[in-house]
CSV table of C-alpha atoms in Angstrom, one decimal:
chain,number,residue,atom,x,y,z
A,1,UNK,CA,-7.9,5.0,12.7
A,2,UNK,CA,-9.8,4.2,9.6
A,3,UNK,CA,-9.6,1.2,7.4
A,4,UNK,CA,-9.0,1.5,3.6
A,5,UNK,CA,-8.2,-1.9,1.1
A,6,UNK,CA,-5.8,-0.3,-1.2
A,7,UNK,CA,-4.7,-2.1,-4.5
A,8,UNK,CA,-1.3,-1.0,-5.7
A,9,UNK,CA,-0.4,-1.6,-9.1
A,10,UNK,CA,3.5,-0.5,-9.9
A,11,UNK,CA,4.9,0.2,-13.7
A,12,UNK,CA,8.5,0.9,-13.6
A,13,UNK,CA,8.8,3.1,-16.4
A,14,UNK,CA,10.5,1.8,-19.6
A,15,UNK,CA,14.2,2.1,-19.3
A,16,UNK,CA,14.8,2.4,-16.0
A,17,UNK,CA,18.3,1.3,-15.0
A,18,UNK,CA,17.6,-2.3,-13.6
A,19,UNK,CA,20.2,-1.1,-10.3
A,20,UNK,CA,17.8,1.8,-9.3
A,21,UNK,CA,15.0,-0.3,-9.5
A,22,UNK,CA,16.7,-2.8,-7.2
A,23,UNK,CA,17.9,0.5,-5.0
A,24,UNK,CA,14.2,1.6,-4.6
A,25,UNK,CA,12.1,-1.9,-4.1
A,26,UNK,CA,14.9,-2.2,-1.3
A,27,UNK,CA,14.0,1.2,0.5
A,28,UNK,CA,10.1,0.2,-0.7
A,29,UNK,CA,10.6,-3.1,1.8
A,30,UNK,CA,12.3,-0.9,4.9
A,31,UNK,CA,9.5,1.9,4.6
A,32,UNK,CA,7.1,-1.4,4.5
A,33,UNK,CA,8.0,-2.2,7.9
A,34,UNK,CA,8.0,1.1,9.5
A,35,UNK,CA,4.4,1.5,8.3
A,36,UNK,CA,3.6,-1.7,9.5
A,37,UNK,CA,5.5,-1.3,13.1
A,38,UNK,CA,3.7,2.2,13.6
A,39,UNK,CA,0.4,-0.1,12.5
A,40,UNK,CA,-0.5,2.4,8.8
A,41,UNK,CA,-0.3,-0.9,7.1
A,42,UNK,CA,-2.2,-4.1,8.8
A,43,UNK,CA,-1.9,-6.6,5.9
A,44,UNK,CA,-0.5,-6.9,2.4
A,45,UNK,CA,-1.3,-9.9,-0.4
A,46,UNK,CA,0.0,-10.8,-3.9
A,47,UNK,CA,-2.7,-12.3,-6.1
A,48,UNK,CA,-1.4,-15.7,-7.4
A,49,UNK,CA,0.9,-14.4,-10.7
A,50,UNK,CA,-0.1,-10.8,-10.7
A,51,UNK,CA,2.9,-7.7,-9.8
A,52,UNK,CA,-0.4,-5.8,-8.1
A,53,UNK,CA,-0.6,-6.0,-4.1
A,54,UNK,CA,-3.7,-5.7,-2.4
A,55,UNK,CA,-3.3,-4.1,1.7
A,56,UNK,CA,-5.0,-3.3,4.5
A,57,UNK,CA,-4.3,0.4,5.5
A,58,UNK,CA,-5.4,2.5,8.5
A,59,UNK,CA,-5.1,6.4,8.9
A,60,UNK,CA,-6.8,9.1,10.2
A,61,UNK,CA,-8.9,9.6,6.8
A,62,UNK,CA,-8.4,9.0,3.5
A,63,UNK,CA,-6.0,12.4,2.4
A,64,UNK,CA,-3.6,11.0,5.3
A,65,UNK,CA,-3.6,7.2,3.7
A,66,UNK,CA,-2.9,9.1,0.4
A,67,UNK,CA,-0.8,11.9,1.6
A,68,UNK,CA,1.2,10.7,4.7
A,69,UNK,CA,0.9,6.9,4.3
A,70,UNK,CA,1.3,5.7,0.7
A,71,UNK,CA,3.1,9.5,-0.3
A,72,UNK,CA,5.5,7.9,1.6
A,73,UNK,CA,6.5,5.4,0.0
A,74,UNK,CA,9.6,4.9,-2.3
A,75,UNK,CA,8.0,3.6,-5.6
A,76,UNK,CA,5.0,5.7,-4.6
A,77,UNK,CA,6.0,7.6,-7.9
A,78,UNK,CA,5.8,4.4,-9.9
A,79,UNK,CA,2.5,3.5,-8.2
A,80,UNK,CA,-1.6,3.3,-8.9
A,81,UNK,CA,-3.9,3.5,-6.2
A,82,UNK,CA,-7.0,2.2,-5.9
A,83,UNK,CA,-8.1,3.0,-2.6
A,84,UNK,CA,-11.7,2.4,-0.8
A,85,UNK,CA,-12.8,2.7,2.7
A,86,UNK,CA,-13.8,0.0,4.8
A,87,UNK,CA,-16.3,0.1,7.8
A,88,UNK,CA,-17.7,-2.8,9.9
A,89,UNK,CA,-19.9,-5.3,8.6
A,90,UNK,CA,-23.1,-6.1,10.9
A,91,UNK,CA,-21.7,-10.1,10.5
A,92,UNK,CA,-18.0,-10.1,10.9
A,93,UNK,CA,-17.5,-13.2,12.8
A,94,UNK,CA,-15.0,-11.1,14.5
A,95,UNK,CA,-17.1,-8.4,16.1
């Protein structure tokens, strides 16, 4: 699978009853997990006092991160993408 860092910015649109946001964020965490268990999503921040999230993603290419992978997701609707593929740096301390 490929890598992708994916920023996700979410605007609940203006009068939205409070009780359906509450009702999706909750299906939003479950569907987090399942992507995470079946390994589509590797990592997830916050920055410090921003409603954005920044993840690391995996899928077969980009069309199934957007399609499959984040098309799945409950406040996908909601949701900006800002998504951009990763490959292996020469001097990751890691390879």
């Amino acid at each position: 699978m490929r890598e992708f860092l994916v920023e996700l910015t979410t605007t609940v649109p203006d009068g939205t009853d409070p009780a359906e946001v509450d009702r999706v964020r909750a299906r939003e965490a479950v569907r987090a997990r399942e992507l995470a268990a079946s390994g589509h999503l590797a990592r997830l921040w916050r920055p410090v006092g921003e409603k954005r999230s920044i993840g690391l993603w995996r899928a077969e290419d980009e069309a199934a991160l957007r399609e499959e992978v984040l098309g799945s997701l409950p406040l996908r609707p909601w949701m900006t993408a800002v998504v951009t593929e990763l490959e292996t740096h020469p001097n990751d301390p890691t390879v």
